[in-house]
Every structure is written in structure tokens, then in C-alpha cells.
Amino acid sequence: MRPTLADVATRAGVSKSLVSLVMRDEPGASPETRRRVLEAAGELGYHPDSRARLLRSGRSRLLGVVFGIQHPFHADLVTGLYTAARETGYELALSAVTAERDEAAAIASLLQDRCEALILLGPQSTAASLGGLAARMPVVVLARSVRVTDLDVVRTDDAEGLRLAVDHLVALGHSRIALIDGGRAPGAADRRRGYGAAMRRHGLTAHIEIVPGGLTEEDGAEAARSLLLGTSGPDDRPTAVTVFNDRCATGVLDVFNRLGLTGRESISVVGFDDSSLARLAHVNLTTIAQNVPEMTRQAVDRALARAHGTPDPVRAAVISPRLVIRGTTAPPPQR
Amino acid sequence: MRPTLADVATRAGVSKSLVSLVMRDEPGASPETRRRVLEAAGELGYHPDSRARLLRSGRSRLLGVVFGIQHPFHADLVTGLYTAARETGYELALSAVTAERDEAAAIASLLQDRCEALILLGPQSTAASLGGLAARMPVVVLARSVRVTDLDVVRTDDAEGLRLAVDHLVALGHSRIALIDGGRAPGAADRRRGYGAAMRRHGLTAHIEIVPGGLTEEDGAEAARSLLLGTSGPDDRPTAVTVFNDRCATGVLDVFNRLGLTGRESISVVGFDDSSLARLAHVNLTTIAQNVPEMTRQAVDRALARAHGTPDPVRAAVISPRLVIRGTTAPPPQR
DNA sequence: CTGAAAGCGCTAACAA
DNA sequence: TTGTTAGCGCTTTCAG
């Protein structure tokens, strides 16, 4: 059997309460006692049982996080959440969505863990079911917009992101700028809107071209092929594309590279997310960076505020993205 | 306050014990009672508190999993672990290793959750510290070999994997086959050995060439460049490379594509893992597939066996990989 | 088939 | 500064 508080107390020759205080770093024990307790705990290899601790204290100090284990950008967000949570003394309880484990299952498992709040990364549940959940406990939706009261939303200003992308390409001299779209993915609708608005503002309404894409490399590769297919040559195609996300942009780039689109034929590419993918030297993707530290900090703060009954009156935090210029954008080739 | 067992009991007009039985699907309650209890629970939105449950029953029915959130292959393994665990009635407690949260922290957090066993994915801890951990609780190391008693190891036969890769390339007619290495990554040493042995067996000792690589796309890109750099032309280079893993192979392919290595200059590439990356149509990577369903099933089975005091007498499960031929390997070009 | 009572390991009052 | 006591919500005997 693993050692308990009582074992440590016996060994240190003190009462359980003292041990409890010492283990939690609370004041109220003499230095000498503290030393003895710590020593005994170390010798026994004692770790406090968080279950019992939480049961008794009523609060779990646990933040539930639902994420898609196959999404590289979720990995970046989870990393940020760990960092943000550490400063607050809360632990993260991760629950992954996989091909065989849907979002409902992921959420249900966290419900049993008595998390004080839930942070959902780009959830696919309907607004109604998110609302139902939010009625029962504090919920923060991260990286998706959802019109439901009683829950917080933390997301990037997607429309602004596409404005940044289009502005950058226009400044380089492009006018035929296509969008490879994210379909029904979180944020895709806003990015589409932002693209259209930016193009119109630059008087490029005639050049608006939206190609169906998706979230994955595969979707990007397909979109790239369909973009080139059926065009008679470089003069008949866009000189730049802005893509739903980095992952998808990687697929686009891959096809462009394989087809040897250089010089007169080259096409500029802008991604979205600034995931670790984009930063790789050999990819070196110009992209719209989401502010992960800020997003994750806000998500944690808002989750805790809600858990403590003092929710932020402004229910949505819309965070500005930032343009990161790397190697995949250049002035349009002279044709 | 959230509803408790007692609330449900009151509402259904029965005792707590009955509710407990019904919630756990144990026999001992009449159909009528069962119905009433379930109804009351539904109306109250009752979810049993796993903490209290575990505290009382002594067993957590929890399997701790430590994984690298940035590793695509770990995502595949976690997916498999969820599936394997579900059939046993155990839950997974995930703890991620991130850039700012090291393995020790990830393990420590699970220790507090009273998991019945720990499954570590490609852990980087020293054998000594793994041994220390295993002395305190059941441990299964997945996807890495480690010579420590008192813990189970489930891994792919890495040497056989490289034999399969080399055999395949030799069968296609290659003889100048290089290895892009994984350095000190889990499995790398065995793969190196397998490569050397296979090359020698084919009488290709003179062509053995090991290029330093790594686990990431970046490492692969760098290795590919260094492979080509300083060679005077196609005649002075290998006609095929077998790469530490798919992720690294992706970087290699990317550089090859950018440089337009086709026709007479083309170089065959073999990956390792058969991660979702390799399966993408536009990558279409020939690779050595690890048997994820089998590995994860064994990991869960062995973790539970150990937790229940009946460890498998054979401490290491070495699972055979499989060659998956896709589009990145072909006979060597005529030069 | 059902209920009453004890206690898992811990924390939070309180008393000493 | 220290020890004592009473539960947190549940499962698990053991009686009825």
C-alpha cells in the first residue's frame, strides 16, 4: 500500500494536521517540525492523494481541456494552457478527441472529474449543446466563435487576419489573390468574410476567387491541384493565395514545389496560425500568427473568473493576429 | 451545488446504496427501481463524482499516459490507447510533455492522481530514474527499449524494420543506400544496427553511409542538404535513403522536391512509423509501419496485469513492423 | 431486493 | 504551535 498522511505523521511523530499543513506549504508549523515532516515524507516516497484532497476541500483546482489530438495547432494551444495554468495553481485535465472518441465522450469524462471549468478547443458541438453544457458549468470556447450566452469565447480576429494577408500581398504588387478556404471549420466563415472585404476595399472585386479547401495537408494539395488544373498557363492563374491554415498551406506548397512552380510561374502563399510547422526553416511560411500566449492566458483567466462566480462582463475576447513575413511571399513575377 | 448520490436517492425515494448499484450497472436492483433511479439521475443531471468513487473503492481505474504533444506519432499511439482502454473499463489520464513542461513534471502530476499504472511514450528519462519509478508503481514503456527490470517494454522490432527497408530497396536494384539517423532518439540505436546488419548481409558494406538526422522535419531537411552538398553530382550520391521516421522523411522529401531531383537524379525515400503524415496522398511515403493497435493493446494489457499483480513473465513485447510500399521508392535511375 | 452504517485519505474547524 | 474531530461523496460490508 502506498503511504498516507497518517503514515507520515506516525513516522515524523506528529499529528496528521501538521503534515497536511506542511505538505500544502501553509504557515502554522515550526521550522523544526516542517523539516522532520518533509524528511519522513521523502523517506516514505509519499505523494498526497489529490482525490481525497479535492473531495474534502470541495474544489478540484482542475481545468478540463478538450482538444483534437491530431491538430498541430491544438498542440500549441495546449502548451500555452499548461503555462498559463501553472501560474494560477490549477492543473489541467486533458481529454482528447480522436477518430474513435468523439467530443461528447471527451466532455463526459471530464464532467466526472469535477473540473471547475471546461476549456474547449475549436469544439464541433452545436451551439445548442454548448449552451446546455454552459448552463451546468463554466465553459470557455477557444479558437471558435459561437453565439451563446453564459459562456466565454476567446478567439482570433479572423477577418482582420485575412485583411493583413491581403494587404501584405497587395503591397507586394499582387492583384490576383485567391483564397483557399476552410469550409465549415471554426473561423473559416470569418476568414472568408475578411478576405472578401479586403479585396473589395482594394478595388479587386473582380479578382475574388474562393477555392474549396479544408484543414489538412491533403485538402491543401487538392485545392492547389484544382487551382492549376484547367488553367492554360501562368497568365491564367492567381499570383498569390492565402490559405485557411498552415497545415493546409503546407499541402499547397508541396504541390507547387513538386510542379516546379518557380520564376515566372511562382505563386506566393500565406498561411494562418504560425504553428510550429510554419517556422520550420525549410518551409519558412509567411503566415498570420495567432497570439497563442495571450489567447491561452485569457482562456485560463476567464475560466477561473467564471468558476469563481465573477465572469468577465465582456463575453468574447477577440484577439488581434499579426503578420509574420517569411519566405513564401514575394512580388508577383513579371509576366 | 451539483447533485450527489443522496440527492438522487431522495428524489427516487430509495437509499443511496441502490442508486450506487444502478449507476454502476451492478446487479441487485429491481427493474422498476432501476428505472426510477435512472430517471431521477437524468432529471438532476447527475454525474457520479469519480474522486469520491475512487477514494472509497481504493482503485482508480485510471491509467496514466505521458506523451509528447508535439509528436504526431504519439497522437496515433494515444488514439490507440483510448481504444484499447475502453474495452477494459479503464480511463486514461493524459499528461503532456511540452516545451515548457518536462517529463518529470508530467509524471509527477499523474502520481498524484493515483493511477494504477503508468504508460510512458518514448520517455527520455534515464534508465535509472525509470527504474526508480517502476519500483514504486507499475510502469510500461512504449516505443522505446530500456534495460530495466520491474517494468514492461512494448516496442517495435526496430532492427527488423530497417532490414525490411533495406531488403525492399535492394530488391528494387539499389545498392547505394544511406541511412538518415535519429541520433539519441528512442529506437535510433536499434535502427542503426539493423541498417548496418542488413547492408552487410547484402554485401553492401562499402556503401554504408550514416548521415546525422533527428526526429523533426527540420532535421530531415538539414540531413538532405548535407547529403547533397559536397557531392559533385548524381553519380556521387546514394540512390536511396531510409530515414529515422516519417516526420524527418517529410523534411528530406521536401528538400529533394524543391531541388527538383527527378529522373536521373531521383532518390528513393523510406520512412518509419506509417504515421498519418505518410498516408497523405500528396506525400505518399513508402514506410515501415509500426503496428499501433497491437502495441497499444499490449501496453494496456500489460499495465493492467502489472497493476493487478500478475505481470507478464516476458517483460518485453517486441512487435514486428510491416513494409508499406507507396510512391517514394522506385528502381534506381539509369545513370 | 433493500437499507444502515462504516470508512477511503484528506482538510478545516476548533480546542488545547 | 499542535492535536482532535467531523465530514467531503461514494462504495462496501452486513442486516433485514
XYZ file of C-alpha atoms (C1' of nucleotides) in Angstrom:
702
model
C 0.000 0.000 0.000
C 1.139 3.498 -0.708
C 1.924 5.735 2.246
C -0.800 8.035 3.568
C -0.794 11.181 5.600
C -1.179 9.102 8.711
C 1.931 7.056 7.901
C 3.980 10.188 7.520
C 2.531 11.597 10.738
C 3.442 8.455 12.672
C 6.927 8.390 11.277
C 7.526 12.066 11.997
C 5.917 11.733 15.410
C 3.357 14.467 14.828
C -0.331 14.718 14.047
C -1.939 14.480 10.663
C -2.884 18.141 10.616
C 0.719 19.194 10.859
C 1.654 17.004 7.974
C -1.243 18.405 5.997
C -0.087 21.956 6.635
C 3.480 21.201 5.709
C 2.546 19.407 2.517
C 0.497 22.362 1.402
C 3.152 24.882 2.368
C 0.738 26.636 4.677
C 2.007 28.611 7.669
C 1.439 27.180 11.098
C 4.220 24.668 11.656
C 7.594 25.299 13.240
C 10.676 25.020 11.028
C 11.832 22.029 13.000
C 8.529 20.192 12.583
C 8.455 21.114 8.936
C 11.890 19.632 8.433
C 11.012 16.412 10.223
C 7.785 16.008 8.253
C 9.458 16.630 4.926
C 12.135 14.132 5.816
C 9.629 11.470 6.752
C 7.627 12.116 3.595
C 10.738 11.827 1.472
C 11.797 8.562 3.061
C 8.378 7.070 2.536
C 8.088 8.389 -1.016
C 4.831 9.988 -0.027
C 2.668 11.809 -2.575
C -0.564 13.374 -1.358
C -3.679 11.824 -2.839
C -5.235 14.556 -4.892
C -8.569 12.733 -4.962
C -9.015 12.745 -1.244
C -7.680 16.248 -1.035
C -10.144 17.542 -3.569
C -13.026 15.602 -2.171
C -12.503 17.207 1.153
C -11.741 20.727 0.029
C -14.651 20.781 -2.368
C -12.628 22.401 -5.106
C -10.768 20.338 -7.616
C -8.342 23.032 -8.798
C -8.755 21.283 -12.119
C -9.401 22.823 -15.517
C -10.795 20.436 -18.106
C -9.399 20.788 -21.615
C -10.908 19.131 -24.681
C -8.647 19.134 -27.738
C -8.148 17.331 -31.044
C -5.077 15.198 -30.716
C -4.437 15.243 -34.460
C -4.407 19.053 -34.739
C -0.905 20.528 -34.601
C -2.297 23.914 -33.663
C -4.145 22.425 -30.709
C -0.799 21.135 -29.527
C 0.462 24.718 -29.493
C -2.620 25.855 -27.583
C -2.345 23.084 -25.008
C 1.274 24.016 -24.471
C 0.197 27.585 -23.796
C -2.604 26.475 -21.488
C -0.210 24.473 -19.333
C 1.970 27.529 -18.950
C -0.941 29.833 -18.175
C -2.450 27.372 -15.709
C 0.753 26.870 -13.798
C 0.782 30.456 -12.642
C -2.685 30.088 -11.190
C -2.058 26.897 -9.243
C -4.569 24.973 -11.312
C -3.927 21.659 -13.017
C -5.091 20.715 -16.482
C -7.168 17.588 -17.084
C -6.713 16.718 -20.746
C -9.333 14.850 -22.696
C -8.565 14.126 -26.333
C -10.912 13.852 -29.271
C -9.707 11.070 -31.566
C -11.079 9.333 -34.605
C -12.842 6.887 -32.323
C -13.646 9.100 -29.361
C -15.991 11.948 -30.064
C -16.358 15.279 -28.379
C -19.318 14.191 -26.259
C -17.277 11.331 -24.803
C -14.338 13.633 -24.172
C -16.563 16.076 -22.309
C -18.409 13.407 -20.325
C -15.175 12.052 -18.925
C -14.180 15.494 -17.655
C -17.567 16.005 -16.067
C -16.853 13.099 -13.775
C -13.566 14.586 -12.748
C -15.365 17.569 -11.221
C -13.345 20.132 -13.138
C -14.177 23.640 -12.027
C -14.382 24.806 -15.621
C -14.041 23.480 -19.144
C -11.940 24.889 -21.969
C -12.959 23.557 -25.370
C -10.571 23.954 -28.317
C -12.408 24.576 -31.567
C -15.362 22.427 -30.492
C -17.632 20.966 -33.140
C -20.684 20.613 -30.929
C -23.769 22.568 -31.873
C -24.362 25.918 -30.265
C -27.348 24.389 -28.502
C -25.395 21.624 -26.838
C -22.633 24.042 -25.859
C -25.313 26.198 -24.312
C -26.685 23.246 -22.394
C -23.252 22.476 -21.064
C -22.597 26.081 -20.124
C -25.798 26.119 -18.100
C -24.335 23.401 -15.898
C -20.780 24.633 -15.500
C -18.323 27.344 -16.542
C -17.267 26.945 -20.162
C -14.741 28.759 -22.319
C -14.662 28.159 -26.054
C -11.232 28.745 -27.531
C -10.488 29.348 -31.217
C -14.051 29.330 -32.418
C -16.810 31.857 -32.391
C -20.166 30.781 -31.043
C -23.193 32.886 -30.328
C -24.324 31.546 -26.992
C -24.735 33.413 -23.753
C -23.355 32.130 -20.475
C -20.056 31.058 -21.895
C -16.848 32.877 -22.760
C -15.294 32.912 -26.188
C -11.630 33.581 -26.830
C -10.678 33.757 -30.450
C -8.514 35.444 -33.023
C -9.913 38.256 -35.112
C -10.062 36.071 -38.198
C -11.351 38.777 -40.503
C -8.509 41.061 -39.514
C -6.079 38.205 -40.161
C -7.216 37.965 -43.737
C -7.095 41.680 -44.121
C -3.440 41.585 -43.037
C -2.729 38.848 -45.548
C -4.406 40.617 -48.444
C -2.851 43.984 -47.534
C 0.578 42.400 -47.476
C 0.107 40.769 -50.872
C -1.321 43.938 -52.399
C 1.614 45.938 -51.035
C 3.910 43.494 -52.808
C 2.074 44.269 -56.037
C -0.321 41.324 -56.308
C -3.854 41.766 -57.503
C -4.913 38.270 -58.480
C -5.143 36.862 -54.968
C -7.139 33.675 -54.339
C -8.373 32.235 -51.049
C -8.122 28.555 -50.281
C -10.980 28.121 -47.907
C -11.569 26.165 -44.697
C -15.150 25.150 -45.418
C -17.081 24.721 -42.191
C -14.058 24.664 -39.926
C -14.035 27.037 -36.932
C -13.086 30.511 -38.107
C -13.439 29.759 -41.804
C -16.566 31.862 -42.313
C -14.964 34.914 -40.720
C -11.803 34.495 -42.742
C -13.877 34.278 -45.919
C -15.632 37.490 -44.979
C -12.375 39.225 -44.166
C -10.888 38.163 -47.499
C -13.877 39.443 -49.477
C -13.963 42.747 -47.603
C -10.241 43.346 -48.044
C -10.326 42.544 -51.742
C -13.216 44.915 -52.283
C -11.538 47.662 -50.333
C -8.568 47.391 -52.677
C -10.854 47.532 -55.698
C -10.064 43.908 -56.533
C -13.637 42.653 -56.519
C -13.169 41.180 -59.974
C -10.277 39.051 -58.769
C -12.079 37.442 -55.847
C -11.650 33.692 -56.159
C -12.508 31.249 -53.413
C -11.236 27.680 -53.817
C -12.686 24.959 -51.562
C -10.017 23.662 -49.210
C -10.054 22.339 -45.657
C -7.894 21.860 -42.554
C -5.419 19.234 -43.679
C -2.360 18.954 -45.900
C -4.450 16.731 -48.082
C -7.123 19.391 -48.569
C -4.444 21.912 -49.452
C -2.813 19.632 -52.008
C -6.143 19.012 -53.654
C -7.016 22.687 -53.729
C -3.645 23.527 -55.247
C -4.137 20.972 -57.980
C -7.641 22.199 -58.740
C -6.325 25.754 -58.839
C -3.801 24.886 -61.535
C -5.920 22.395 -63.371
C -7.920 23.768 -66.245
C -5.839 26.897 -66.432
C -3.950 27.362 -69.667
C -0.788 28.723 -68.058
C 0.687 31.246 -65.606
C -1.242 34.136 -67.154
C -4.494 32.454 -66.360
C -3.896 31.941 -62.628
C -3.630 33.918 -59.424
C -0.156 35.149 -58.476
C -0.852 34.633 -54.781
C -3.026 32.519 -52.499
C -3.902 32.976 -48.874
C -4.723 29.673 -47.229
C -7.056 28.662 -44.400
C -4.276 27.421 -42.119
C -0.603 26.454 -42.066
C -1.298 22.779 -42.297
C -3.344 23.246 -45.426
C -0.778 25.724 -46.782
C 1.901 23.060 -46.398
C -0.045 20.835 -48.776
C -0.385 23.715 -51.222
C 3.327 24.457 -51.105
C 4.165 20.821 -51.561
C 2.206 20.620 -54.810
C 3.648 23.897 -56.055
C 7.161 22.641 -55.338
C 6.622 19.290 -56.960
C 5.352 21.015 -60.061
C 8.398 23.236 -60.010
C 6.490 26.495 -59.973
C 9.381 28.953 -59.883
C 10.404 32.152 -61.613
C 7.724 33.385 -63.934
C 5.297 30.768 -62.668
C 5.800 31.226 -58.950
C 2.830 31.819 -56.675
C 3.068 33.475 -53.261
C 1.497 31.649 -50.321
C 0.277 32.944 -46.947
C -0.766 30.584 -44.156
C -2.630 31.069 -40.891
C -1.755 30.137 -37.267
C 2.027 30.414 -37.228
C 2.122 26.870 -35.967
C 5.475 25.187 -35.411
C 5.052 23.913 -38.973
C 5.364 27.391 -40.474
C 8.503 28.176 -38.535
C 10.458 25.241 -39.909
C 13.360 26.660 -41.861
C 12.681 24.557 -44.920
C 9.044 25.592 -45.027
C 9.618 29.192 -43.978
C 5.987 30.100 -44.491
C 4.694 33.656 -44.418
C 1.671 33.433 -42.170
C -0.850 35.136 -39.922
C 0.208 34.420 -36.352
C -2.413 33.789 -33.734
C -1.357 35.171 -30.388
C -1.195 31.887 -28.505
C 0.179 33.167 -25.182
C -2.486 35.856 -24.987
C -5.277 33.523 -26.069
C -4.371 30.826 -23.602
C -3.845 33.268 -20.772
C -7.263 34.788 -21.399
C -8.873 31.380 -21.674
C -7.500 30.326 -18.300
C -8.288 33.657 -16.651
C -11.837 33.658 -17.921
C -12.406 30.051 -17.000
C -11.299 30.780 -13.450
C -13.272 34.010 -13.213
C -16.365 32.142 -14.248
C -15.612 29.302 -11.847
C -15.296 31.804 -9.030
C -18.547 33.451 -9.955
C -17.068 36.658 -11.337
C -17.235 36.233 -15.101
C -15.800 38.907 -17.345
C -18.757 41.076 -18.402
C -17.468 41.120 -21.977
C -18.129 37.592 -23.054
C -15.896 37.482 -26.112
C -12.195 38.238 -26.278
C -11.265 38.848 -29.878
C -7.525 38.895 -30.176
C -5.613 40.549 -32.971
C -3.362 38.393 -35.119
C -0.040 39.509 -36.517
C 1.556 39.156 -39.929
C 4.798 37.182 -39.959
C 6.691 37.668 -43.184
C 8.885 34.772 -44.170
C 9.969 33.266 -47.443
C 6.831 32.264 -49.318
C 5.707 35.720 -50.388
C 7.406 37.947 -52.962
C 6.386 40.473 -55.571
C 4.498 38.908 -58.463
C 6.749 37.715 -61.309
C 6.865 39.877 -64.438
C 4.782 38.078 -66.988
C -24.053 22.733 -5.824
C -24.001 19.749 -8.098
C -26.273 16.851 -7.279
C -24.937 13.978 -5.204
C -25.886 10.381 -4.780
C -28.007 11.361 -1.813
C -29.978 13.874 -3.884
C -30.779 11.233 -6.452
C -31.735 8.777 -3.718
C -34.113 11.264 -2.119
C -35.711 12.121 -5.410
C -36.144 8.487 -6.399
C -37.323 7.611 -2.918
C -34.711 4.919 -2.333
C -31.493 4.524 -0.386
C -28.061 5.620 -1.517
C -26.880 2.036 -1.928
C -29.497 1.362 -4.552
C -28.501 4.390 -6.519
C -24.883 3.346 -6.282
C -25.691 -0.095 -7.671
C -27.738 1.291 -10.501
C -25.137 3.867 -11.505
C -22.510 1.181 -11.714
C -24.747 -1.215 -13.610
C -24.335 -3.830 -10.933
C -27.000 -6.480 -10.364
C -29.114 -6.209 -7.243
C -31.840 -3.706 -8.039
C -35.266 -4.437 -9.459
C -36.032 -3.170 -12.944
C -38.597 -0.795 -11.510
C -36.170 0.705 -9.006
C -33.526 0.923 -11.687
C -35.869 2.839 -13.918
C -36.849 5.275 -11.194
C -33.243 5.908 -10.198
C -32.119 6.499 -13.763
C -34.989 8.885 -14.264
C -34.168 10.865 -11.145
C -30.493 10.994 -12.099
C -31.376 12.215 -15.572
C -33.623 14.963 -14.274
C -30.985 16.181 -11.864
C -28.196 15.980 -14.450
C -26.289 13.801 -12.033
C -22.771 12.628 -12.825
C -21.046 10.429 -10.259
C -18.008 12.017 -8.670
C -15.087 9.909 -9.777
C -12.917 11.237 -6.959
C -15.151 10.051 -4.192
C -15.759 6.832 -6.011
C -12.074 6.120 -6.358
C -11.261 7.206 -2.880
C -13.699 4.719 -1.472
C -13.076 1.799 -3.781
C -9.330 2.134 -3.465
C -8.838 1.598 -7.163
C -8.779 4.475 -9.560
C -9.468 2.563 -12.773
C -7.118 5.126 -14.211
C -4.155 4.584 -16.491
C -1.672 7.441 -16.624
C -0.236 8.271 -20.039
C 2.753 10.537 -20.613
C 3.192 11.672 -24.207
C 4.868 14.375 -26.286
C 2.189 16.681 -27.532
C 4.277 17.773 -30.491
C 4.894 14.232 -31.776
C 2.449 13.200 -34.495
C 3.207 9.541 -33.869
C 2.353 9.906 -30.202
C -1.041 11.191 -31.310
C -1.546 7.917 -33.161
C -0.489 5.937 -30.102
C -2.769 7.867 -27.749
C -5.649 7.246 -30.117
C -4.920 3.535 -29.959
C -4.577 3.604 -26.173
C -8.009 5.175 -25.762
C -9.497 2.412 -27.851
C -7.659 -0.344 -26.018
C -8.531 1.111 -22.622
C -12.204 1.434 -23.360
C -12.578 -2.306 -23.677
C -11.126 -2.801 -20.226
C -13.272 -0.239 -18.447
C -10.287 1.915 -17.597
C -9.959 5.623 -18.215
C -6.862 7.389 -19.453
C -5.308 10.284 -17.568
C -3.243 12.209 -20.101
C -0.223 14.247 -19.130
C 1.598 16.050 -21.898
C 5.271 16.872 -22.230
C 5.623 20.314 -23.815
C 8.495 22.688 -24.455
C 7.949 24.159 -21.015
C 6.769 21.126 -19.091
C 9.286 18.365 -18.806
C 8.809 14.664 -18.373
C 9.396 14.763 -14.628
C 6.595 17.299 -14.200
C 4.291 15.270 -16.423
C 4.938 12.147 -14.358
C 4.633 13.928 -11.007
C 1.178 15.186 -11.850
C -0.022 11.670 -12.637
C 1.460 10.319 -9.439
C -0.953 12.484 -7.501
C -3.891 11.126 -9.435
C -3.319 7.655 -8.061
C -3.212 5.999 -11.456
C -2.972 2.252 -11.138
C -0.235 2.162 -13.744
C 1.770 4.470 -15.975
C 2.321 4.172 -19.705
C 5.230 6.281 -20.923
C 5.523 7.042 -24.626
C 9.136 7.151 -25.779
C 10.316 8.534 -22.443
C 13.601 10.411 -22.285
C 14.275 9.784 -18.621
C 17.365 7.831 -17.703
C 17.078 4.112 -17.161
C 17.861 4.744 -13.512
C 15.002 7.122 -12.936
C 12.625 4.859 -14.829
C 13.759 2.077 -12.570
C 13.089 4.178 -9.511
C 9.619 4.935 -10.735
C 8.920 1.301 -11.557
C 9.875 0.332 -8.025
C 7.004 2.462 -6.762
C 4.304 1.579 -9.271
C 3.536 -0.436 -12.396
C 5.193 1.083 -15.440
C 5.025 0.252 -19.129
C 7.435 1.898 -21.524
C 6.027 2.167 -25.023
C 8.081 2.722 -28.165
C 11.472 2.661 -26.547
C 13.740 -0.059 -25.367
C 15.133 0.177 -21.880
C 17.067 -2.344 -19.922
C 15.462 -2.150 -16.533
C 13.777 -4.888 -14.598
C 10.395 -4.431 -12.970
C 8.839 -2.640 -15.873
C 7.316 -3.769 -19.139
C 8.536 -2.650 -22.518
C 6.396 -2.687 -25.633
C 8.212 -1.692 -28.761
C 8.622 -2.298 -32.428
C 11.404 -4.532 -33.664
C 13.374 -1.582 -34.967
C 16.202 -3.630 -36.390
C 13.764 -5.747 -38.353
C 12.155 -2.562 -39.638
C 15.397 -1.417 -41.130
C 16.022 -4.838 -42.547
C 12.666 -4.622 -44.336
C 13.542 -1.195 -45.696
C 16.959 -2.228 -46.955
C 15.644 -5.509 -48.408
C 12.962 -3.603 -50.289
C 15.444 -1.128 -51.719
C 17.901 -3.859 -52.661
C 15.101 -5.792 -54.363
C 14.401 -2.688 -56.421
C 18.027 -2.698 -57.527
C 19.573 -0.126 -55.202
C 22.965 -0.625 -53.678
C 23.979 2.863 -52.586
C 21.550 3.138 -49.675
C 22.154 5.724 -46.969
C 20.579 5.992 -43.519
C 19.417 9.303 -42.121
C 19.780 8.675 -38.461
C 17.754 9.537 -35.367
C 20.694 10.277 -33.093
C 19.795 9.518 -29.494
C 16.064 9.290 -30.068
C 14.271 6.178 -28.787
C 14.808 3.315 -31.217
C 17.526 5.060 -33.197
C 20.338 2.844 -31.985
C 18.468 -0.329 -32.909
C 17.570 1.028 -36.313
C 21.201 1.905 -36.928
C 22.203 -1.634 -36.008
C 19.517 -3.114 -38.250
C 20.647 -0.972 -41.147
C 24.283 -1.967 -40.771
C 23.464 -5.649 -40.438
C 21.183 -5.645 -43.466
C 23.695 -3.815 -45.623
C 26.427 -6.243 -44.671
C 24.204 -9.215 -45.325
C 23.679 -7.933 -48.863
C 27.408 -7.445 -49.326
C 26.990 -3.683 -49.369
C 29.368 -2.923 -46.523
C 31.250 -0.471 -48.697
C 28.088 1.548 -49.277
C 27.164 2.004 -45.642
C 26.628 5.697 -45.054
C 25.052 7.124 -41.935
C 24.006 10.785 -42.042
C 23.137 12.525 -38.769
C 19.451 13.402 -38.676
C 16.853 13.619 -35.938
C 13.133 13.442 -35.229
C 11.833 16.566 -36.920
C 11.161 17.840 -40.429
C 13.908 20.335 -39.777
C 16.438 17.618 -39.017
C 15.459 15.809 -42.197
C 15.801 18.904 -44.343
C 19.221 19.570 -42.943
C 20.341 15.987 -43.458
C 19.096 16.047 -47.047
C 21.042 19.197 -47.763
C 24.198 17.838 -46.206
C 23.742 14.654 -48.202
C 23.713 16.556 -51.482
C 26.205 19.208 -50.521
C 29.749 18.492 -51.433
C 28.788 15.843 -53.905
C 29.720 16.590 -57.466
C 26.542 15.174 -58.998
C 24.106 12.261 -59.109
C 26.887 9.721 -59.619
C 28.451 10.713 -56.386
C 25.366 10.163 -54.176
C 23.199 7.389 -52.821
C 20.219 6.363 -54.951
C 18.087 5.710 -51.881
C 17.803 6.789 -48.254
C 15.977 5.197 -45.386
C 15.047 7.753 -42.777
C 14.616 7.608 -38.998
C 10.910 8.463 -39.041
C 8.148 9.807 -41.260
C 8.356 13.284 -39.876
C 12.048 13.503 -40.661
C 11.452 11.860 -44.052
C 8.963 14.601 -44.880
C 11.715 17.161 -44.468
C 14.008 15.098 -46.685
C 11.363 14.809 -49.393
C 10.666 18.489 -49.220
C 14.287 19.394 -49.945
C 14.516 16.812 -52.717
C 11.369 18.224 -54.322
C 12.480 21.820 -54.053
C 15.744 20.912 -55.698
C 13.803 19.168 -58.421
C 15.515 15.829 -58.022
C 13.704 13.832 -60.674
C 14.549 11.427 -63.461
C 18.217 10.603 -63.500
C 18.736 12.413 -60.224
C 15.862 10.967 -58.245
C 16.450 9.376 -54.853
C 14.119 6.837 -53.242
C 12.982 7.535 -49.682
C 11.675 5.172 -46.983
C 10.187 6.475 -43.723
C 9.339 4.851 -40.397
C 6.094 4.790 -38.353
C 3.393 4.956 -41.025
C 2.035 7.978 -39.231
C -0.931 9.820 -40.687
C 1.668 12.022 -42.379
C 2.909 9.197 -44.588
C -0.569 8.261 -45.706
C -1.358 11.678 -47.129
C -1.903 11.257 -50.855
C 0.460 14.035 -51.810
C 3.235 12.659 -49.634
C 2.527 9.012 -50.386
C 5.566 7.854 -48.474
C 6.865 4.309 -48.560
C 7.441 3.496 -44.919
C 7.873 0.924 -42.180
C 4.573 0.684 -40.342
C 4.541 0.201 -36.601
C 1.643 -1.955 -35.506
C -0.157 0.629 -33.400
C -3.281 -1.375 -32.486
C -1.179 -4.296 -31.306
C 1.299 -2.105 -29.448
C -1.360 -0.132 -27.639
C -3.383 -3.214 -26.790
C -0.314 -4.872 -25.313
C 0.640 -1.733 -23.432
C -2.774 -1.542 -21.786
C -2.942 -5.278 -21.091
C 0.483 -5.325 -19.528
C -0.142 -2.203 -17.487
C -3.277 -3.794 -16.050
C -1.632 -7.151 -15.478
C 1.109 -5.439 -13.532
C -1.392 -3.323 -11.622
C -3.239 -6.476 -10.636
C -0.062 -8.161 -9.517
C 0.177 -10.646 -12.348
C 2.795 -9.187 -14.660
C 3.578 -10.934 -17.903
C 6.692 -13.028 -17.216
C 8.180 -11.909 -20.522
C 8.990 -8.326 -19.806
C 9.442 -7.087 -23.352
C 6.977 -7.327 -26.204
C 8.843 -6.765 -29.440
C 6.370 -6.279 -32.230
C 7.116 -6.814 -35.880
C 6.744 -3.883 -38.219
C 5.469 -4.121 -41.764
C 6.650 -2.609 -45.022
C 4.124 -0.324 -46.694
C 5.071 0.372 -50.286
C 3.842 3.678 -51.613
C 5.155 6.183 -54.111
C 8.560 7.297 -52.877
C 10.511 4.210 -53.801
C 11.347 3.058 -57.327
C 14.185 1.281 -59.097
C 17.348 3.378 -59.252
C 17.584 5.605 -62.332
C 19.931 4.515 -65.081
C 22.952 6.714 -64.836
C -34.128 -6.929 -3.272
C -33.282 -3.066 0.021
C -31.291 -0.050 3.892
C -27.992 1.343 7.619
C -23.505 2.187 8.887
C -18.559 2.384 8.414
C -14.727 4.422 6.376
C -11.362 5.561 1.941
C -7.301 9.935 2.730
C -7.628 14.187 3.323
C -8.780 19.299 5.023
C -10.923 22.644 8.017
C -12.792 23.924 12.186
C -11.946 24.025 16.680
C -9.754 23.154 21.109
C -5.656 22.682 23.814
C 2.386 25.761 17.566
C -0.036 21.495 17.938
C -3.776 17.777 18.286
C -8.719 16.374 17.858
C -12.773 15.856 15.423
C -16.054 15.796 11.787
C -17.172 15.065 7.460
C -16.433 15.572 1.591
C -19.452 11.635 -1.827
C -19.042 7.481 -2.577
C -18.670 2.009 -2.141
C -18.960 -1.833 0.664
C -19.919 -4.822 4.144
C -23.670 -6.644 6.755
C -28.547 -6.988 8.349
C -33.183 -7.085 7.350
